[in-house]
mmCIF file with all atom_site columns, C-alpha atoms in Angstrom:
data_model
loop_
_atom_site.group_PDB
_atom_site.id
_atom_site.type_symbol
_atom_site.label_atom_id
_atom_site.label_alt_id
_atom_site.label_comp_id
_atom_site.label_asym_id
_atom_site.label_entity_id
_atom_site.label_seq_id
_atom_site.pdbx_PDB_ins_code
_atom_site.Cartn_x
_atom_site.Cartn_y
_atom_site.Cartn_z
_atom_site.occupancy
_atom_site.B_iso_or_equiv
_atom_site.pdbx_formal_charge
_atom_site.auth_seq_id
_atom_site.auth_comp_id
_atom_site.auth_asym_id
_atom_site.auth_atom_id
_atom_site.pdbx_PDB_model_num
ATOM 1   C CA . UNK A 1 1   ? -113.662 25.750 85.206 1.00 0.00 ? 105 UNK A CA 1
ATOM 2   C CA . UNK A 1 2   ? -113.059 28.227 82.412 1.00 0.00 ? 106 UNK A CA 1
ATOM 3   C CA . UNK A 1 3   ? -114.781 27.870 79.022 1.00 0.00 ? 107 UNK A CA 1
ATOM 4   C CA . UNK A 1 4   ? -113.612 29.737 76.013 1.00 0.00 ? 108 UNK A CA 1
ATOM 5   C CA . UNK A 1 5   ? -115.819 29.963 72.899 1.00 0.00 ? 109 UNK A CA 1
ATOM 6   C CA . UNK A 1 6   ? -114.582 31.205 69.583 1.00 0.00 ? 110 UNK A CA 1
ATOM 7   C CA . UNK A 1 7   ? -116.570 32.367 66.437 1.00 0.00 ? 111 UNK A CA 1
ATOM 8   C CA . UNK A 1 8   ? -116.612 31.960 63.609 1.00 0.00 ? 112 UNK A CA 1
ATOM 9   C CA . UNK A 1 9   ? -115.068 28.522 63.057 1.00 0.00 ? 113 UNK A CA 1
ATOM 10  C CA . UNK A 1 10  ? -114.321 29.547 59.386 1.00 0.00 ? 114 UNK A CA 1
ATOM 11  C CA . UNK A 1 11  ? -113.863 32.990 57.826 1.00 0.00 ? 115 UNK A CA 1
ATOM 12  C CA . UNK A 1 12  ? -113.348 33.816 54.286 1.00 0.00 ? 116 UNK A CA 1
ATOM 13  C CA . UNK A 1 13  ? -112.444 37.413 53.084 1.00 0.00 ? 117 UNK A CA 1
ATOM 14  C CA . UNK A 1 14  ? -111.168 39.164 50.119 1.00 0.00 ? 118 UNK A CA 1
ATOM 15  C CA . UNK A 1 15  ? -107.468 40.388 50.275 1.00 0.00 ? 119 UNK A CA 1
ATOM 16  C CA . UNK A 1 16  ? -107.481 43.883 51.653 1.00 0.00 ? 120 UNK A CA 1
ATOM 17  C CA . UNK A 1 17  ? -110.732 43.513 53.718 1.00 0.00 ? 121 UNK A CA 1
ATOM 18  C CA . UNK A 1 18  ? -110.819 43.328 57.382 1.00 0.00 ? 122 UNK A CA 1
ATOM 19  C CA . UNK A 1 19  ? -111.315 40.129 59.547 1.00 0.00 ? 123 UNK A CA 1
ATOM 20  C CA . UNK A 1 20  ? -112.720 39.936 63.113 1.00 0.00 ? 124 UNK A CA 1
ATOM 21  C CA . UNK A 1 21  ? -112.675 36.883 65.323 1.00 0.00 ? 125 UNK A CA 1
ATOM 22  C CA . UNK A 1 22  ? -114.481 36.900 68.544 1.00 0.00 ? 126 UNK A CA 1
ATOM 23  C CA . UNK A 1 23  ? -114.082 34.990 71.808 1.00 0.00 ? 127 UNK A CA 1
ATOM 24  C CA . UNK A 1 24  ? -115.927 34.810 75.080 1.00 0.00 ? 128 UNK A CA 1
ATOM 25  C CA . UNK A 1 25  ? -114.682 33.439 78.448 1.00 0.00 ? 129 UNK A CA 1
ATOM 26  C CA . UNK A 1 26  ? -116.672 32.418 81.469 1.00 0.00 ? 130 UNK A CA 1
ATOM 27  C CA . UNK A 1 27  ? -114.422 32.889 84.473 1.00 0.00 ? 131 UNK A CA 1
ATOM 28  C CA . UNK A 1 28  ? -113.812 36.438 85.534 1.00 0.00 ? 132 UNK A CA 1
ATOM 29  C CA . UNK A 1 29  ? -110.633 35.383 87.263 1.00 0.00 ? 133 UNK A CA 1
ATOM 30  C CA . UNK A 1 30  ? -109.032 34.976 83.786 1.00 0.00 ? 134 UNK A CA 1
ATOM 31  C CA . UNK A 1 31  ? -106.618 37.894 83.260 1.00 0.00 ? 135 UNK A CA 1
ATOM 32  C CA . UNK A 1 32  ? -104.482 37.287 80.237 1.00 0.00 ? 136 UNK A CA 1
ATOM 33  C CA . UNK A 1 33  ? -105.657 36.743 76.764 1.00 0.00 ? 137 UNK A CA 1
ATOM 34  C CA . UNK A 1 34  ? -103.229 35.761 73.966 1.00 0.00 ? 138 UNK A CA 1
ATOM 35  C CA . UNK A 1 35  ? -103.957 35.068 70.326 1.00 0.00 ? 139 UNK A CA 1
ATOM 36  C CA . UNK A 1 36  ? -102.025 32.411 68.318 1.00 0.00 ? 140 UNK A CA 1
ATOM 37  C CA . UNK A 1 37  ? -101.703 31.860 64.600 1.00 0.00 ? 141 UNK A CA 1
ATOM 38  C CA . UNK A 1 38  ? -101.059 28.328 63.334 1.00 0.00 ? 142 UNK A CA 1
ATOM 39  C CA . UNK A 1 39  ? -100.090 27.837 59.740 1.00 0.00 ? 143 UNK A CA 1
ATOM 40  C CA . UNK A 1 40  ? -100.731 24.518 58.062 1.00 0.00 ? 144 UNK A CA 1
ATOM 41  C CA . UNK A 1 41  ? -98.357  21.847 59.528 1.00 0.00 ? 145 UNK A CA 1
ATOM 42  C CA . UNK A 1 42  ? -96.665  24.380 61.817 1.00 0.00 ? 146 UNK A CA 1
ATOM 43  C CA . UNK A 1 43  ? -96.701  25.151 65.546 1.00 0.00 ? 147 UNK A CA 1
ATOM 44  C CA . UNK A 1 44  ? -98.782  27.918 67.092 1.00 0.00 ? 148 UNK A CA 1
ATOM 45  C CA . UNK A 1 45  ? -97.058  31.287 67.440 1.00 0.00 ? 149 UNK A CA 1
ATOM 46  C CA . UNK A 1 46  ? -98.160  34.208 69.518 1.00 0.00 ? 150 UNK A CA 1
ATOM 47  C CA . UNK A 1 47  ? -99.233  37.232 67.327 1.00 0.00 ? 151 UNK A CA 1
ATOM 48  C CA . UNK A 1 48  ? -100.635 39.582 70.066 1.00 0.00 ? 152 UNK A CA 1
ATOM 49  C CA . UNK A 1 49  ? -101.854 39.443 73.590 1.00 0.00 ? 153 UNK A CA 1
ATOM 50  C CA . UNK A 1 50  ? -103.618 41.587 76.124 1.00 0.00 ? 154 UNK A CA 1
ATOM 51  C CA . UNK A 1 51  ? -103.821 41.736 79.948 1.00 0.00 ? 155 UNK A CA 1
ATOM 52  C CA . UNK A 1 52  ? -106.994 42.467 81.868 1.00 0.00 ? 156 UNK A CA 1
ATOM 53  C CA . UNK A 1 53  ? -105.950 46.009 82.888 1.00 0.00 ? 157 UNK A CA 1
ATOM 54  C CA . UNK A 1 54  ? -105.819 47.137 79.234 1.00 0.00 ? 158 UNK A CA 1
ATOM 55  C CA . UNK A 1 55  ? -108.871 47.525 76.908 1.00 0.00 ? 159 UNK A CA 1
ATOM 56  C CA . UNK A 1 56  ? -107.176 47.560 73.512 1.00 0.00 ? 160 UNK A CA 1
ATOM 57  C CA . UNK A 1 57  ? -103.760 46.759 72.093 1.00 0.00 ? 161 UNK A CA 1
ATOM 58  C CA . UNK A 1 58  ? -102.573 47.347 68.531 1.00 0.00 ? 162 UNK A CA 1
ATOM 59  C CA . UNK A 1 59  ? -99.509  46.043 66.502 1.00 0.00 ? 163 UNK A CA 1
ATOM 60  C CA . UNK A 1 60  ? -99.457  47.211 62.990 1.00 0.00 ? 164 UNK A CA 1
ATOM 61  C CA . UNK A 1 61  ? -102.407 45.528 61.228 1.00 0.00 ? 165 UNK A CA 1
ATOM 62  C CA . UNK A 1 62  ? -103.419 43.498 64.200 1.00 0.00 ? 166 UNK A CA 1
ATOM 63  C CA . UNK A 1 63  ? -105.464 44.720 67.209 1.00 0.00 ? 167 UNK A CA 1
ATOM 64  C CA . UNK A 1 64  ? -107.125 43.040 70.138 1.00 0.00 ? 168 UNK A CA 1
ATOM 65  C CA . UNK A 1 65  ? -109.939 44.469 72.220 1.00 0.00 ? 169 UNK A CA 1
ATOM 66  C CA . UNK A 1 66  ? -111.036 43.423 75.554 1.00 0.00 ? 170 UNK A CA 1
ATOM 67  C CA . UNK A 1 67  ? -114.401 43.879 77.414 1.00 0.00 ? 171 UNK A CA 1
ATOM 68  C CA . UNK A 1 68  ? -113.974 42.528 80.903 1.00 0.00 ? 172 UNK A CA 1
ATOM 69  C CA . UNK A 1 69  ? -117.639 43.278 81.822 1.00 0.00 ? 173 UNK A CA 1
ATOM 70  C CA . UNK A 1 70  ? -118.977 41.296 78.983 1.00 0.00 ? 174 UNK A CA 1
ATOM 71  C CA . UNK A 1 71  ? -116.226 38.748 79.229 1.00 0.00 ? 175 UNK A CA 1
ATOM 72  C CA . UNK A 1 72  ? -115.382 38.960 75.534 1.00 0.00 ? 176 UNK A CA 1
ATOM 73  C CA . UNK A 1 73  ? -112.305 39.792 73.551 1.00 0.00 ? 177 UNK A CA 1
ATOM 74  C CA . UNK A 1 74  ? -111.701 40.094 69.696 1.00 0.00 ? 178 UNK A CA 1
ATOM 75  C CA . UNK A 1 75  ? -108.953 40.051 67.177 1.00 0.00 ? 179 UNK A CA 1
ATOM 76  C CA . UNK A 1 76  ? -109.096 42.500 64.285 1.00 0.00 ? 180 UNK A CA 1
ATOM 77  C CA . UNK A 1 77  ? -106.891 42.127 61.261 1.00 0.00 ? 181 UNK A CA 1
ATOM 78  C CA . UNK A 1 78  ? -106.966 45.013 58.722 1.00 0.00 ? 182 UNK A CA 1
ATOM 79  C CA . UNK A 1 79  ? -105.816 45.067 55.211 1.00 0.00 ? 183 UNK A CA 1
ATOM 80  C CA . UNK A 1 80  ? -105.612 41.212 55.094 1.00 0.00 ? 184 UNK A CA 1
ATOM 81  C CA . UNK A 1 81  ? -103.135 39.548 52.916 1.00 0.00 ? 185 UNK A CA 1
ATOM 82  C CA . UNK A 1 82  ? -102.912 35.940 51.553 1.00 0.00 ? 186 UNK A CA 1
ATOM 83  C CA . UNK A 1 83  ? -100.175 35.244 54.147 1.00 0.00 ? 187 UNK A CA 1
ATOM 84  C CA . UNK A 1 84  ? -102.692 35.900 56.916 1.00 0.00 ? 188 UNK A CA 1
ATOM 85  C CA . UNK A 1 85  ? -104.381 32.621 55.890 1.00 0.00 ? 189 UNK A CA 1
ATOM 86  C CA . UNK A 1 86  ? -104.112 30.273 58.892 1.00 0.00 ? 190 UNK A CA 1
ATOM 87  C CA . UNK A 1 87  ? -105.903 29.024 61.948 1.00 0.00 ? 191 UNK A CA 1
ATOM 88  C CA . UNK A 1 88  ? -106.096 31.528 64.730 1.00 0.00 ? 192 UNK A CA 1
ATOM 89  C CA . UNK A 1 89  ? -106.700 30.516 68.412 1.00 0.00 ? 193 UNK A CA 1
ATOM 90  C CA . UNK A 1 90  ? -107.702 32.566 71.292 1.00 0.00 ? 194 UNK A CA 1
ATOM 91  C CA . UNK A 1 91  ? -106.842 31.702 74.841 1.00 0.00 ? 195 UNK A CA 1
ATOM 92  C CA . UNK A 1 92  ? -107.231 32.762 78.373 1.00 0.00 ? 196 UNK A CA 1
ATOM 93  C CA . UNK A 1 93  ? -105.130 32.196 81.347 1.00 0.00 ? 197 UNK A CA 1
ATOM 94  C CA . UNK A 1 94  ? -106.923 31.457 84.629 1.00 0.00 ? 198 UNK A CA 1
ATOM 95  C CA . UNK A 1 95  ? -105.251 33.638 87.344 1.00 0.00 ? 199 UNK A CA 1
ATOM 96  C CA . UNK A 1 96  ? -103.884 31.752 90.363 1.00 0.00 ? 200 UNK A CA 1
ATOM 97  C CA . UNK A 1 97  ? -104.237 28.431 88.581 1.00 0.00 ? 201 UNK A CA 1
ATOM 98  C CA . UNK A 1 98  ? -101.790 29.113 85.686 1.00 0.00 ? 202 UNK A CA 1
ATOM 99  C CA . UNK A 1 99  ? -103.938 27.185 83.376 1.00 0.00 ? 203 UNK A CA 1
ATOM 100 C CA . UNK A 1 100 ? -104.500 28.058 79.751 1.00 0.00 ? 204 UNK A CA 1
ATOM 101 C CA . UNK A 1 101 ? -107.701 27.507 77.991 1.00 0.00 ? 205 UNK A CA 1
ATOM 102 C CA . UNK A 1 102 ? -107.981 27.740 74.251 1.00 0.00 ? 206 UNK A CA 1
ATOM 103 C CA . UNK A 1 103 ? -110.849 28.376 71.882 1.00 0.00 ? 207 UNK A CA 1
ATOM 104 C CA . UNK A 1 104 ? -111.657 25.898 69.134 1.00 0.00 ? 208 UNK A CA 1
ATOM 105 C CA . UNK A 1 105 ? -110.042 27.960 66.475 1.00 0.00 ? 209 UNK A CA 1
ATOM 106 C CA . UNK A 1 106 ? -110.976 29.983 63.404 1.00 0.00 ? 210 UNK A CA 1
ATOM 107 C CA . UNK A 1 107 ? -109.778 29.096 59.925 1.00 0.00 ? 211 UNK A CA 1
ATOM 108 C CA . UNK A 1 108 ? -109.119 32.191 58.057 1.00 0.00 ? 212 UNK A CA 1
ATOM 109 C CA . UNK A 1 109 ? -108.965 32.172 54.302 1.00 0.00 ? 213 UNK A CA 1
ATOM 110 C CA . UNK A 1 110 ? -107.721 35.410 52.415 1.00 0.00 ? 214 UNK A CA 1
ATOM 111 C CA . UNK A 1 111 ? -108.648 35.167 48.838 1.00 0.00 ? 215 UNK A CA 1
ATOM 112 C CA . UNK A 1 112 ? -106.243 36.985 46.501 1.00 0.00 ? 216 UNK A CA 1
ATOM 113 C CA . UNK B 2 1   ? -81.055  29.212 68.920 1.00 0.00 ? 173 UNK B CA 1
ATOM 114 C CA . UNK B 2 2   ? -83.961  29.389 71.495 1.00 0.00 ? 174 UNK B CA 1
ATOM 115 C CA . UNK B 2 3   ? -86.117  26.355 70.936 1.00 0.00 ? 175 UNK B CA 1
ATOM 116 C CA . UNK B 2 4   ? -88.486  23.845 72.345 1.00 0.00 ? 176 UNK B CA 1
ATOM 117 C CA . UNK B 2 5   ? -87.709  20.247 71.056 1.00 0.00 ? 177 UNK B CA 1
ATOM 118 C CA . UNK B 2 6   ? -90.000  17.332 71.115 1.00 0.00 ? 178 UNK B CA 1
ATOM 119 C CA . UNK B 2 7   ? -89.402  13.801 70.256 1.00 0.00 ? 179 UNK B CA 1
ATOM 120 C CA . UNK B 2 8   ? -90.554  11.730 68.487 1.00 0.00 ? 180 UNK B CA 1
ATOM 121 C CA . UNK B 2 9   ? -92.259  13.842 65.906 1.00 0.00 ? 181 UNK B CA 1
ATOM 122 C CA . UNK B 2 10  ? -94.245  10.900 64.606 1.00 0.00 ? 182 UNK B CA 1
ATOM 123 C CA . UNK B 2 11  ? -95.196  7.664  66.434 1.00 0.00 ? 183 UNK B CA 1
ATOM 124 C CA . UNK B 2 12  ? -97.588  4.770  65.712 1.00 0.00 ? 184 UNK B CA 1
ATOM 125 C CA . UNK B 2 13  ? -98.029  2.460  68.589 1.00 0.00 ? 185 UNK B CA 1
ATOM 126 C CA . UNK B 2 14  ? -100.518 -0.214 69.889 1.00 0.00 ? 186 UNK B CA 1
ATOM 127 C CA . UNK B 2 15  ? -102.941 -0.097 72.761 1.00 0.00 ? 187 UNK B CA 1
ATOM 128 C CA . UNK B 2 16  ? -101.324 -0.646 76.087 1.00 0.00 ? 188 UNK B CA 1
ATOM 129 C CA . UNK B 2 17  ? -97.678  -0.162 75.076 1.00 0.00 ? 189 UNK B CA 1
ATOM 130 C CA . UNK B 2 18  ? -96.096  2.407  77.317 1.00 0.00 ? 190 UNK B CA 1
ATOM 131 C CA . UNK B 2 19  ? -94.618  5.411  75.581 1.00 0.00 ? 191 UNK B CA 1
ATOM 132 C CA . UNK B 2 20  ? -92.834  8.705  76.465 1.00 0.00 ? 192 UNK B CA 1
ATOM 133 C CA . UNK B 2 21  ? -92.778  11.893 74.412 1.00 0.00 ? 193 UNK B CA 1
ATOM 134 C CA . UNK B 2 22  ? -89.837  13.987 75.406 1.00 0.00 ? 194 UNK B CA 1
ATOM 135 C CA . UNK B 2 23  ? -89.742  17.855 75.610 1.00 0.00 ? 195 UNK B CA 1
ATOM 136 C CA . UNK B 2 24  ? -86.693  20.019 76.134 1.00 0.00 ? 196 UNK B CA 1
ATOM 137 C CA . UNK B 2 25  ? -86.359  23.794 76.105 1.00 0.00 ? 197 UNK B CA 1
ATOM 138 C CA . UNK B 2 26  ? -83.067  25.834 76.157 1.00 0.00 ? 198 UNK B CA 1
ATOM 139 C CA . UNK B 2 27  ? -84.625  29.182 77.359 1.00 0.00 ? 199 UNK B CA 1
ATOM 140 C CA . UNK B 2 28  ? -84.309  28.636 81.093 1.00 0.00 ? 200 UNK B CA 1
ATOM 141 C CA . UNK B 2 29  ? -88.221  28.898 81.237 1.00 0.00 ? 201 UNK B CA 1
ATOM 142 C CA . UNK B 2 30  ? -89.910  28.084 84.493 1.00 0.00 ? 202 UNK B CA 1
ATOM 143 C CA . UNK B 2 31  ? -93.249  27.157 83.020 1.00 0.00 ? 203 UNK B CA 1
ATOM 144 C CA . UNK B 2 32  ? -93.679  24.187 80.839 1.00 0.00 ? 204 UNK B CA 1
ATOM 145 C CA . UNK B 2 33  ? -96.981  22.493 79.560 1.00 0.00 ? 205 UNK B CA 1
ATOM 146 C CA . UNK B 2 34  ? -98.346  19.955 77.413 1.00 0.00 ? 206 UNK B CA 1
ATOM 147 C CA . UNK B 2 35  ? -101.417 20.242 75.028 1.00 0.00 ? 207 UNK B CA 1
ATOM 148 C CA . UNK B 2 36  ? -103.257 18.013 72.705 1.00 0.00 ? 208 UNK B CA 1
ATOM 149 C CA . UNK B 2 37  ? -104.802 19.333 69.517 1.00 0.00 ? 209 UNK B CA 1
ATOM 150 C CA . UNK B 2 38  ? -107.869 17.637 68.101 1.00 0.00 ? 210 UNK B CA 1
ATOM 151 C CA . UNK B 2 39  ? -109.977 18.864 65.109 1.00 0.00 ? 211 UNK B CA 1
ATOM 152 C CA . UNK B 2 40  ? -112.751 21.175 66.249 1.00 0.00 ? 212 UNK B CA 1
ATOM 153 C CA . UNK B 2 41  ? -111.544 21.168 69.815 1.00 0.00 ? 213 UNK B CA 1
ATOM 154 C CA . UNK B 2 42  ? -108.597 23.490 69.625 1.00 0.00 ? 214 UNK B CA 1
ATOM 155 C CA . UNK B 2 43  ? -105.777 23.030 72.024 1.00 0.00 ? 215 UNK B CA 1
ATOM 156 C CA . UNK B 2 44  ? -106.451 21.480 75.491 1.00 0.00 ? 216 UNK B CA 1
ATOM 157 C CA . UNK B 2 45  ? -103.925 21.669 78.203 1.00 0.00 ? 217 UNK B CA 1
ATOM 158 C CA . UNK B 2 46  ? -102.946 18.170 79.738 1.00 0.00 ? 218 UNK B CA 1
ATOM 159 C CA . UNK B 2 47  ? -100.509 19.132 82.422 1.00 0.00 ? 219 UNK B CA 1
ATOM 160 C CA . UNK B 2 48  ? -98.327  21.975 83.386 1.00 0.00 ? 220 UNK B CA 1
ATOM 161 C CA . UNK B 2 49  ? -95.391  22.738 85.533 1.00 0.00 ? 221 UNK B CA 1
ATOM 162 C CA . UNK B 2 50  ? -94.457  26.089 87.264 1.00 0.00 ? 222 UNK B CA 1
ATOM 163 C CA . UNK B 2 51  ? -90.916  24.757 88.080 1.00 0.00 ? 223 UNK B CA 1
ATOM 164 C CA . UNK B 2 52  ? -88.851  21.780 89.026 1.00 0.00 ? 224 UNK B CA 1
ATOM 165 C CA . UNK B 2 53  ? -90.815  19.149 90.993 1.00 0.00 ? 225 UNK B CA 1
ATOM 166 C CA . UNK B 2 54  ? -93.914  21.342 90.617 1.00 0.00 ? 226 UNK B CA 1
ATOM 167 C CA . UNK B 2 55  ? -96.499  19.828 88.362 1.00 0.00 ? 227 UNK B CA 1
ATOM 168 C CA . UNK B 2 56  ? -100.339 20.162 88.092 1.00 0.00 ? 228 UNK B CA 1
ATOM 169 C CA . UNK B 2 57  ? -103.275 18.939 86.099 1.00 0.00 ? 229 UNK B CA 1
ATOM 170 C CA . UNK B 2 58  ? -104.703 20.861 83.266 1.00 0.00 ? 230 UNK B CA 1
ATOM 171 C CA . UNK B 2 59  ? -108.058 20.265 81.626 1.00 0.00 ? 231 UNK B CA 1
ATOM 172 C CA . UNK B 2 60  ? -107.547 16.797 80.268 1.00 0.00 ? 232 UNK B CA 1
ATOM 173 C CA . UNK B 2 61  ? -105.012 14.886 82.440 1.00 0.00 ? 233 UNK B CA 1
ATOM 174 C CA . UNK B 2 62  ? -106.636 11.562 82.361 1.00 0.00 ? 234 UNK B CA 1
ATOM 175 C CA . UNK B 2 63  ? -104.395 8.823  80.915 1.00 0.00 ? 235 UNK B CA 1
ATOM 176 C CA . UNK B 2 64  ? -101.166 10.944 81.184 1.00 0.00 ? 236 UNK B CA 1
ATOM 177 C CA . UNK B 2 65  ? -98.378  11.427 83.603 1.00 0.00 ? 237 UNK B CA 1
ATOM 178 C CA . UNK B 2 66  ? -95.495  13.984 83.651 1.00 0.00 ? 238 UNK B CA 1
ATOM 179 C CA . UNK B 2 67  ? -92.347  14.668 85.623 1.00 0.00 ? 239 UNK B CA 1
ATOM 180 C CA . UNK B 2 68  ? -90.244  17.692 86.026 1.00 0.00 ? 240 UNK B CA 1
ATOM 181 C CA . UNK B 2 69  ? -86.914  16.559 87.424 1.00 0.00 ? 241 UNK B CA 1
ATOM 182 C CA . UNK B 2 70  ? -84.870  19.164 85.625 1.00 0.00 ? 242 UNK B CA 1
ATOM 183 C CA . UNK B 2 71  ? -85.861  22.718 84.633 1.00 0.00 ? 243 UNK B CA 1
ATOM 184 C CA . UNK B 2 72  ? -85.170  22.086 80.837 1.00 0.00 ? 244 UNK B CA 1
ATOM 185 C CA . UNK B 2 73  ? -87.157  18.718 80.427 1.00 0.00 ? 245 UNK B CA 1
ATOM 186 C CA . UNK B 2 74  ? -90.852  17.979 80.767 1.00 0.00 ? 246 UNK B CA 1
ATOM 187 C CA . UNK B 2 75  ? -91.575  14.476 79.445 1.00 0.00 ? 247 UNK B CA 1
ATOM 188 C CA . UNK B 2 76  ? -95.246  13.230 78.766 1.00 0.00 ? 248 UNK B CA 1
ATOM 189 C CA . UNK B 2 77  ? -95.832  9.671  79.665 1.00 0.00 ? 249 UNK B CA 1
ATOM 190 C CA . UNK B 2 78  ? -98.673  7.507  78.442 1.00 0.00 ? 250 UNK B CA 1
ATOM 191 C CA . UNK B 2 79  ? -98.684  4.432  80.675 1.00 0.00 ? 251 UNK B CA 1
ATOM 192 C CA . UNK B 2 80  ? -101.218 2.513  78.694 1.00 0.00 ? 252 UNK B CA 1
ATOM 193 C CA . UNK B 2 81  ? -102.272 4.244  75.484 1.00 0.00 ? 253 UNK B CA 1
ATOM 194 C CA . UNK B 2 82  ? -105.668 3.870  74.120 1.00 0.00 ? 254 UNK B CA 1
ATOM 195 C CA . UNK B 2 83  ? -107.022 4.829  70.699 1.00 0.00 ? 255 UNK B CA 1
ATOM 196 C CA . UNK B 2 84  ? -108.735 7.927  72.063 1.00 0.00 ? 256 UNK B CA 1
ATOM 197 C CA . UNK B 2 85  ? -105.298 9.381  72.804 1.00 0.00 ? 257 UNK B CA 1
ATOM 198 C CA . UNK B 2 86  ? -104.481 9.460  69.050 1.00 0.00 ? 258 UNK B CA 1
ATOM 199 C CA . UNK B 2 87  ? -103.790 13.168 68.560 1.00 0.00 ? 259 UNK B CA 1
ATOM 200 C CA . UNK B 2 88  ? -101.299 15.948 67.836 1.00 0.00 ? 260 UNK B CA 1
ATOM 201 C CA . UNK B 2 89  ? -99.325  16.817 70.974 1.00 0.00 ? 261 UNK B CA 1
ATOM 202 C CA . UNK B 2 90  ? -97.495  20.113 71.624 1.00 0.00 ? 262 UNK B CA 1
ATOM 203 C CA . UNK B 2 91  ? -95.188  20.993 74.501 1.00 0.00 ? 263 UNK B CA 1
ATOM 204 C CA . UNK B 2 92  ? -94.673  24.645 75.276 1.00 0.00 ? 264 UNK B CA 1
ATOM 205 C CA . UNK B 2 93  ? -92.657  26.774 77.629 1.00 0.00 ? 265 UNK B CA 1
ATOM 206 C CA . UNK B 2 94  ? -92.922  30.311 79.118 1.00 0.00 ? 266 UNK B CA 1
ATOM 207 C CA . UNK B 2 95  ? -91.051  32.416 81.278 1.00 0.00 ? 267 UNK B CA 1
ATOM 208 C CA . UNK B 2 96  ? -93.143  33.641 84.254 1.00 0.00 ? 268 UNK B CA 1
ATOM 209 C CA . UNK B 2 97  ? -92.107  36.691 86.218 1.00 0.00 ? 269 UNK B CA 1
ATOM 210 C CA . UNK B 2 98  ? -94.983  35.742 88.459 1.00 0.00 ? 270 UNK B CA 1
ATOM 211 C CA . UNK B 2 99  ? -97.339  34.597 85.793 1.00 0.00 ? 271 UNK B CA 1
ATOM 212 C CA . UNK B 2 100 ? -96.766  32.694 82.473 1.00 0.00 ? 272 UNK B CA 1
ATOM 213 C CA . UNK B 2 101 ? -97.032  34.776 79.434 1.00 0.00 ? 273 UNK B CA 1
ATOM 214 C CA . UNK B 2 102 ? -96.153  33.945 75.701 1.00 0.00 ? 274 UNK B CA 1
ATOM 215 C CA . UNK B 2 103 ? -96.034  30.161 75.090 1.00 0.00 ? 275 UNK B CA 1
ATOM 216 C CA . UNK B 2 104 ? -93.232  28.926 72.940 1.00 0.00 ? 276 UNK B CA 1
ATOM 217 C CA . UNK B 2 105 ? -94.326  25.736 71.333 1.00 0.00 ? 277 UNK B CA 1
ATOM 218 C CA . UNK B 2 106 ? -92.385  22.695 70.129 1.00 0.00 ? 278 UNK B CA 1
ATOM 219 C CA . UNK B 2 107 ? -92.948  21.443 66.571 1.00 0.00 ? 279 UNK B CA 1
ATOM 220 C CA . UNK B 2 108 ? -95.449  18.867 67.669 1.00 0.00 ? 280 UNK B CA 1
ATOM 221 C CA . UNK B 2 109 ? -95.649  15.116 68.054 1.00 0.00 ? 281 UNK B CA 1
ATOM 222 C CA . UNK B 2 110 ? -98.282  13.137 66.033 1.00 0.00 ? 282 UNK B CA 1
ATOM 223 C CA . UNK B 2 111 ? -99.278  10.089 67.899 1.00 0.00 ? 283 UNK B CA 1
ATOM 224 C CA . UNK B 2 112 ? -101.389 7.168  66.487 1.00 0.00 ? 284 UNK B CA 1
ATOM 225 C CA . UNK B 2 113 ? -102.686 4.462  68.783 1.00 0.00 ? 285 UNK B CA 1
ATOM 226 C CA . UNK B 2 114 ? -103.947 1.384  67.033 1.00 0.00 ? 286 UNK B CA 1
#
């Protein structure tokens, strides 16, 4: 089955710096890659997603890049703010099986 | 208000005592799914359903059952809970249009099995 690995597990940045979180997947049949943000004690919420026919997608300070050949995708957050502090999860959807696989999460701490 | 509702939010039970966690969504979504969240392991899919009477195993289905008799409801059943099922559980739904997309999560149900 699919295996999604996420790095780093924790990331600490200064306010205003950029943060990058990376994920790799194993099954080339995966074709949808969402990113979720989970604040402490809250439910995960989608922040950005990308499908396999696109290499990059941007939404204000957040961007996701996808390299299908290397089977990896990354989340980029620019000009980080304290409210960006949360746990971020990458995920993949295995085409034809409709199964979601999540990474183990990255705890981002933005220091004011 | 569009939402996914789970109950109970918190539950402490004992080994072997059957329990059901309910999940209901009001967005007319076809796709519904259950996940467990454990420290260091992220979210792992337990079961999913593409539509009424259509359910399938996710990555960690052992010890769980589900049913999808109505489009809005997708209960998770633990027939004989064990301590290793102590976890935070999330239900989520998604419209499909062919394939599921954004998952809308419930608030979570924290289960402790003694």
